[in-house]
Amino acid sequence: MVSPGGLKQVDLDELALNFTAWQKATTKVAQENSTLQVQVRGLTKQLQASQDNERIRRDEISVLQGLVDKLQGTVAKRCDLEDENMQLKDKISSLLAEMDNLKQEHAKELSEASRSLQSVKEEHREQLKQFKDNTAKLKREEGALLQQTVQQKNSELQQLQKQLEDLEREKHSQIVQLKMAYDTKLLKLQKQTAALQQQQRGPSSANHEIFRQKLQALKNQSEQEKSALKRNISELQQKLNAAQHSHGLKRRKL
């Protein structure tokens, strides 16, 4: 509404209505704002809780990721182990097959060795039998030869015994003959000495010198004959001892 003076007049009613509407709108806005603030605080709390939950979830996810990594590593190791087990199984199968082949070859070789051993045993048995037969034959031959040798040695021993007895008789006879010759020569020497002594009683000094020389010559001859006789007796005794010693050695050998 416009006044006559040209001023715009205010409609109080309308103004009151507008103020009331504005006041209502403000109150409504304030209420809505308060509600929104409450909602905002609730949403903020929810956001904080959600952020806390998200941080917890992240931590859990990190832990789970670690577990997953470990599980993946374990799975990878298991896969590797499975591959290795497969390889080992293949190797075991190959080794088992090789072992079966070796068993068959060993059984074959054992069978051949058994047959060869049996053949060797038979051959050894035949050789042992032949050796025993040869040994028995050789013993019989050696026994016969030994008996023949013993008989021959006994015969030789008897001959040696006879030769020894003959030699002893011969040596004894030679010794007796030597003693008799010595006694004869000694008696002759004694007679010559007595004759010379009778001649010594004469007055001639020349005869005395001749007698002394003859007596000395007879003494020297007597000593030489004694020495020769002793040597002959000693040689005969040594020969007799040597023959007896040789005879004793032959008896011990037999």
PDB file of N, CA, C and O in Angstrom, residues 159-204:
ATOM      1  N   GLN A 159     127.225-156.191   8.156  1.00  0.00           N
ATOM      2  CA  GLN A 159     128.527-156.219   7.497  1.00  0.00           C
ATOM      3  C   GLN A 159     129.526-155.306   8.206  1.00  0.00           C
ATOM      4  O   GLN A 159     130.694-155.669   8.399  1.00  0.00           O
ATOM      5  N   LEU A 160     129.053-154.119   8.584  1.00  0.00           N
ATOM      6  CA  LEU A 160     129.930-153.202   9.308  1.00  0.00           C
ATOM      7  C   LEU A 160     130.349-153.786  10.648  1.00  0.00           C
ATOM      8  O   LEU A 160     131.500-153.624  11.081  1.00  0.00           O
ATOM      9  N   GLN A 161     129.366-154.436  11.294  1.00  0.00           N
ATOM     10  CA  GLN A 161     129.695-155.062  12.578  1.00  0.00           C
ATOM     11  C   GLN A 161     130.768-156.136  12.389  1.00  0.00           C
ATOM     12  O   GLN A 161     131.723-156.236  13.169  1.00  0.00           O
ATOM     13  N   LYS A 162     130.599-156.920  11.335  1.00  0.00           N
ATOM     14  CA  LYS A 162     131.581-157.982  11.042  1.00  0.00           C
ATOM     15  C   LYS A 162     132.932-157.356  10.695  1.00  0.00           C
ATOM     16  O   LYS A 162     133.993-157.814  11.163  1.00  0.00           O
ATOM     17  N   GLN A 163     132.891-156.269   9.848  1.00  0.00           N
ATOM     18  CA  GLN A 163     134.144-155.595   9.489  1.00  0.00           C
ATOM     19  C   GLN A 163     134.823-155.019  10.718  1.00  0.00           C
ATOM     20  O   GLN A 163     136.048-155.063  10.853  1.00  0.00           O
ATOM     21  N   LEU A 164     133.972-154.451  11.635  1.00  0.00           N
ATOM     22  CA  LEU A 164     134.528-153.875  12.859  1.00  0.00           C
ATOM     23  C   LEU A 164     135.181-154.971  13.725  1.00  0.00           C
ATOM     24  O   LEU A 164     136.286-154.777  14.255  1.00  0.00           O
ATOM     25  N   GLU A 165     134.483-156.087  13.818  1.00  0.00           N
ATOM     26  CA  GLU A 165     135.054-157.187  14.609  1.00  0.00           C
ATOM     27  C   GLU A 165     136.343-157.687  13.969  1.00  0.00           C
ATOM     28  O   GLU A 165     137.347-157.938  14.672  1.00  0.00           O
ATOM     29  N   ASP A 166     136.325-157.799  12.619  1.00  0.00           N
ATOM     30  CA  ASP A 166     137.550-158.244  11.932  1.00  0.00           C
ATOM     31  C   ASP A 166     138.667-157.230  12.138  1.00  0.00           C
ATOM     32  O   ASP A 166     139.837-157.594  12.358  1.00  0.00           O
ATOM     33  N   LEU A 167     138.280-155.930  12.058  1.00  0.00           N
ATOM     34  CA  LEU A 167     139.285-154.879  12.236  1.00  0.00           C
ATOM     35  C   LEU A 167     139.840-154.907  13.653  1.00  0.00           C
ATOM     36  O   LEU A 167     141.060-154.750  13.861  1.00  0.00           O
ATOM     37  N   GLU A 168     138.953-155.131  14.627  1.00  0.00           N
ATOM     38  CA  GLU A 168     139.430-155.203  16.012  1.00  0.00           C
ATOM     39  C   GLU A 168     140.384-156.391  16.202  1.00  0.00           C
ATOM     40  O   GLU A 168     141.433-156.281  16.857  1.00  0.00           O
ATOM     41  N   ARG A 169     140.016-157.550  15.604  1.00  0.00           N
ATOM     42  CA  ARG A 169     140.900-158.717  15.704  1.00  0.00           C
ATOM     43  C   ARG A 169     142.231-158.450  15.009  1.00  0.00           C
ATOM     44  O   ARG A 169     143.301-158.793  15.515  1.00  0.00           O
ATOM     45  N   GLU A 170     142.129-157.777  13.823  1.00  0.00           N
ATOM     46  CA  GLU A 170     143.352-157.480  13.076  1.00  0.00           C
ATOM     47  C   GLU A 170     144.234-156.512  13.851  1.00  0.00           C
ATOM     48  O   GLU A 170     145.456-156.710  13.955  1.00  0.00           O
ATOM     49  N   LYS A 171     143.614-155.498  14.426  1.00  0.00           N
ATOM     50  CA  LYS A 171     144.398-154.518  15.185  1.00  0.00           C
ATOM     51  C   LYS A 171     144.988-155.149  16.446  1.00  0.00           C
ATOM     52  O   LYS A 171     146.140-154.883  16.811  1.00  0.00           O
ATOM     53  N   HIS A 172     144.170-155.994  17.056  1.00  0.00           N
ATOM     54  CA  HIS A 172     144.670-156.681  18.239  1.00  0.00           C
ATOM     55  C   HIS A 172     145.861-157.587  17.877  1.00  0.00           C
ATOM     56  O   HIS A 172     146.871-157.642  18.596  1.00  0.00           O
ATOM     57  N   SER A 173     145.735-158.256  16.725  1.00  0.00           N
ATOM     58  CA  SER A 173     146.821-159.132  16.272  1.00  0.00           C
ATOM     59  C   SER A 173     148.058-158.313  15.957  1.00  0.00           C
ATOM     60  O   SER A 173     149.183-158.694  16.313  1.00  0.00           O
ATOM     61  N   GLN A 174     147.848-157.131  15.298  1.00  0.00           N
ATOM     62  CA  GLN A 174     148.994-156.281  14.986  1.00  0.00           C
ATOM     63  C   GLN A 174     149.654-155.773  16.262  1.00  0.00           C
ATOM     64  O   GLN A 174     150.890-155.708  16.355  1.00  0.00           O
ATOM     65  N   ILE A 175     148.813-155.394  17.222  1.00  0.00           N
ATOM     66  CA  ILE A 175     149.375-154.920  18.489  1.00  0.00           C
ATOM     67  C   ILE A 175     150.178-156.028  19.178  1.00  0.00           C
ATOM     68  O   ILE A 175     151.283-155.803  19.702  1.00  0.00           O
ATOM     69  N   VAL A 176     149.631-157.252  19.165  1.00  0.00           N
ATOM     70  CA  VAL A 176     150.348-158.390  19.779  1.00  0.00           C
ATOM     71  C   VAL A 176     151.667-158.637  19.052  1.00  0.00           C
ATOM     72  O   VAL A 176     152.731-158.854  19.675  1.00  0.00           O
ATOM     73  N   GLN A 177     151.601-158.579  17.689  1.00  0.00           N
ATOM     74  CA  GLN A 177     152.825-158.795  16.918  1.00  0.00           C
ATOM     75  C   GLN A 177     153.858-157.718  17.206  1.00  0.00           C
ATOM     76  O   GLN A 177     155.051-157.987  17.345  1.00  0.00           O
ATOM     77  N   LEU A 178     153.369-156.461  17.316  1.00  0.00           N
ATOM     78  CA  LEU A 178     154.290-155.363  17.616  1.00  0.00           C
ATOM     79  C   LEU A 178     154.913-155.531  18.999  1.00  0.00           C
ATOM     80  O   LEU A 178     156.095-155.261  19.203  1.00  0.00           O
ATOM     81  N   LYS A 179     154.076-155.962  19.950  1.00  0.00           N
ATOM     82  CA  LYS A 179     154.615-156.180  21.292  1.00  0.00           C
ATOM     83  C   LYS A 179     155.652-157.305  21.289  1.00  0.00           C
ATOM     84  O   LYS A 179     156.700-157.225  21.944  1.00  0.00           O
ATOM     85  N   MET A 180     155.331-158.383  20.554  1.00  0.00           N
ATOM     86  CA  MET A 180     156.284-159.503  20.483  1.00  0.00           C
ATOM     87  C   MET A 180     157.589-159.056  19.821  1.00  0.00           C
ATOM     88  O   MET A 180     158.695-159.395  20.277  1.00  0.00           O
ATOM     89  N   ALA A 181     157.448-158.256  18.718  1.00  0.00           N
ATOM     90  CA  ALA A 181     158.655-157.757  18.061  1.00  0.00           C
ATOM     91  C   ALA A 181     159.442-156.851  18.996  1.00  0.00           C
ATOM     92  O   ALA A 181     160.685-156.896  19.040  1.00  0.00           O
ATOM     93  N   TYR A 182     158.681-156.021  19.733  1.00  0.00           N
ATOM     94  CA  TYR A 182     159.346-155.129  20.680  1.00  0.00           C
ATOM     95  C   TYR A 182     160.073-155.932  21.761  1.00  0.00           C
ATOM     96  O   TYR A 182     161.223-155.640  22.104  1.00  0.00           O
ATOM     97  N   ASP A 183     159.380-156.972  22.274  1.00  0.00           N
ATOM     98  CA  ASP A 183     160.018-157.815  23.306  1.00  0.00           C
ATOM     99  C   ASP A 183     161.254-158.506  22.754  1.00  0.00           C
ATOM    100  O   ASP A 183     162.299-158.623  23.442  1.00  0.00           O
ATOM    101  N   THR A 184     161.152-158.982  21.485  1.00  0.00           N
ATOM    102  CA  THR A 184     162.299-159.669  20.877  1.00  0.00           C
ATOM    103  C   THR A 184     163.485-158.728  20.718  1.00  0.00           C
ATOM    104  O   THR A 184     164.637-159.058  21.055  1.00  0.00           O
ATOM    105  N   LYS A 185     163.170-157.543  20.163  1.00  0.00           N
ATOM    106  CA  LYS A 185     164.237-156.556  19.982  1.00  0.00           C
ATOM    107  C   LYS A 185     164.800-156.117  21.316  1.00  0.00           C
ATOM    108  O   LYS A 185     166.009-155.890  21.464  1.00  0.00           O
ATOM    109  N   LEU A 186     163.940-155.985  22.317  1.00  0.00           N
ATOM    110  CA  LEU A 186     164.415-155.574  23.638  1.00  0.00           C
ATOM    111  C   LEU A 186     165.331-156.648  24.258  1.00  0.00           C
ATOM    112  O   LEU A 186     166.372-156.336  24.849  1.00  0.00           O
ATOM    113  N   LEU A 187     164.918-157.921  24.062  1.00  0.00           N
ATOM    114  CA  LEU A 187     165.753-159.015  24.579  1.00  0.00           C
ATOM    115  C   LEU A 187     167.100-159.058  23.860  1.00  0.00           C
ATOM    116  O   LEU A 187     168.161-159.236  24.480  1.00  0.00           O
ATOM    117  N   LYS A 188     167.049-158.840  22.532  1.00  0.00           N
ATOM    118  CA  LYS A 188     168.275-158.805  21.750  1.00  0.00           C
ATOM    119  C   LYS A 188     169.165-157.676  22.208  1.00  0.00           C
ATOM    120  O   LYS A 188     170.392-157.819  22.344  1.00  0.00           O
ATOM    121  N   LEU A 189     168.523-156.540  22.469  1.00  0.00           N
ATOM    122  CA  LEU A 189     169.275-155.372  22.916  1.00  0.00           C
ATOM    123  C   LEU A 189     169.903-155.626  24.283  1.00  0.00           C
ATOM    124  O   LEU A 189     171.048-155.235  24.537  1.00  0.00           O
ATOM    125  N   GLN A 190     169.128-156.294  25.131  1.00  0.00           N
ATOM    126  CA  GLN A 190     169.670-156.600  26.462  1.00  0.00           C
ATOM    127  C   GLN A 190     170.869-157.539  26.356  1.00  0.00           C
ATOM    128  O   GLN A 190     171.871-157.391  27.077  1.00  0.00           O
ATOM    129  N   LYS A 191     170.762-158.535  25.449  1.00  0.00           N
ATOM    130  CA  LYS A 191     171.888-159.473  25.258  1.00  0.00           C
ATOM    131  C   LYS A 191     173.117-158.742  24.733  1.00  0.00           C
ATOM    132  O   LYS A 191     174.243-158.968  25.175  1.00  0.00           O
ATOM    133  N   GLN A 192     172.904-157.844  23.762  1.00  0.00           N
ATOM    134  CA  GLN A 192     174.018-157.086  23.207  1.00  0.00           C
ATOM    135  C   GLN A 192     174.638-156.201  24.272  1.00  0.00           C
ATOM    136  O   GLN A 192     175.861-156.043  24.337  1.00  0.00           O
ATOM    137  N   THR A 193     173.776-155.638  25.126  1.00  0.00           N
ATOM    138  CA  THR A 193     174.289-154.785  26.193  1.00  0.00           C
ATOM    139  C   THR A 193     175.135-155.588  27.176  1.00  0.00           C
ATOM    140  O   THR A 193     176.192-155.145  27.630  1.00  0.00           O
ATOM    141  N   ALA A 194     174.663-156.800  27.515  1.00  0.00           N
ATOM    142  CA  ALA A 194     175.427-157.668  28.438  1.00  0.00           C
ATOM    143  C   ALA A 194     176.767-158.050  27.828  1.00  0.00           C
ATOM    144  O   ALA A 194     177.811-158.061  28.497  1.00  0.00           O
ATOM    145  N   ALA A 195     176.761-158.357  26.506  1.00  0.00           N
ATOM    146  CA  ALA A 195     178.010-158.725  25.837  1.00  0.00           C
ATOM    147  C   ALA A 195     178.967-157.567  25.837  1.00  0.00           C
ATOM    148  O   ALA A 195     180.174-157.730  26.067  1.00  0.00           O
ATOM    149  N   LEU A 196     178.448-156.384  25.603  1.00  0.00           N
ATOM    150  CA  LEU A 196     179.307-155.200  25.592  1.00  0.00           C
ATOM    151  C   LEU A 196     179.859-154.926  26.980  1.00  0.00           C
ATOM    152  O   LEU A 196     180.998-154.471  27.141  1.00  0.00           O
ATOM    153  N   GLN A 197     179.028-155.172  27.971  1.00  0.00           N
ATOM    154  CA  GLN A 197     179.512-154.960  29.333  1.00  0.00           C
ATOM    155  C   GLN A 197     180.646-155.929  29.680  1.00  0.00           C
ATOM    156  O   GLN A 197     181.577-155.587  30.391  1.00  0.00           O
ATOM    157  N   GLN A 198     180.568-157.183  29.188  1.00  0.00           N
ATOM    158  CA  GLN A 198     181.637-158.149  29.433  1.00  0.00           C
ATOM    159  C   GLN A 198     182.910-157.701  28.718  1.00  0.00           C
ATOM    160  O   GLN A 198     184.011-157.817  29.245  1.00  0.00           O
ATOM    161  N   GLN A 199     182.736-157.162  27.515  1.00  0.00           N
ATOM    162  CA  GLN A 199     183.896-156.678  26.787  1.00  0.00           C
ATOM    163  C   GLN A 199     184.503-155.468  27.475  1.00  0.00           C
ATOM    164  O   GLN A 199     185.691-155.201  27.373  1.00  0.00           O
ATOM    165  N   GLN A 200     183.701-154.719  28.188  1.00  0.00           N
ATOM    166  CA  GLN A 200     184.187-153.497  28.833  1.00  0.00           C
ATOM    167  C   GLN A 200     185.186-153.818  29.940  1.00  0.00           C
ATOM    168  O   GLN A 200     185.993-152.986  30.316  1.00  0.00           O
ATOM    169  N   ARG A 201     185.121-155.026  30.486  1.00  0.00           N
ATOM    170  CA  ARG A 201     186.009-155.382  31.591  1.00  0.00           C
ATOM    171  C   ARG A 201     187.470-155.512  31.136  1.00  0.00           C
ATOM    172  O   ARG A 201     188.374-155.620  31.940  1.00  0.00           O
ATOM    173  N   GLY A 202     187.741-155.478  29.847  1.00  0.00           N
ATOM    174  CA  GLY A 202     189.111-155.568  29.341  1.00  0.00           C
ATOM    175  C   GLY A 202     189.885-154.301  29.635  1.00  0.00           C
ATOM    176  O   GLY A 202     189.320-153.232  29.845  1.00  0.00           O
ATOM    177  N   PRO A 203     191.276-154.361  29.572  1.00  0.00           N
ATOM    178  CA  PRO A 203     192.091-153.235  29.955  1.00  0.00           C
ATOM    179  C   PRO A 203     192.250-152.188  28.881  1.00  0.00           C
ATOM    180  O   PRO A 203     192.673-151.083  29.163  1.00  0.00           O
ATOM    181  N   SER A 204     191.842-152.487  27.639  1.00  0.00           N
ATOM    182  CA  SER A 204     192.111-151.549  26.556  1.00  0.00           C
ATOM    183  C   SER A 204     191.142-150.386  26.626  1.00  0.00           C
ATOM    184  O   SER A 204     189.919-150.592  26.698  1.00  0.00           O
TER     185      SER A 204
END
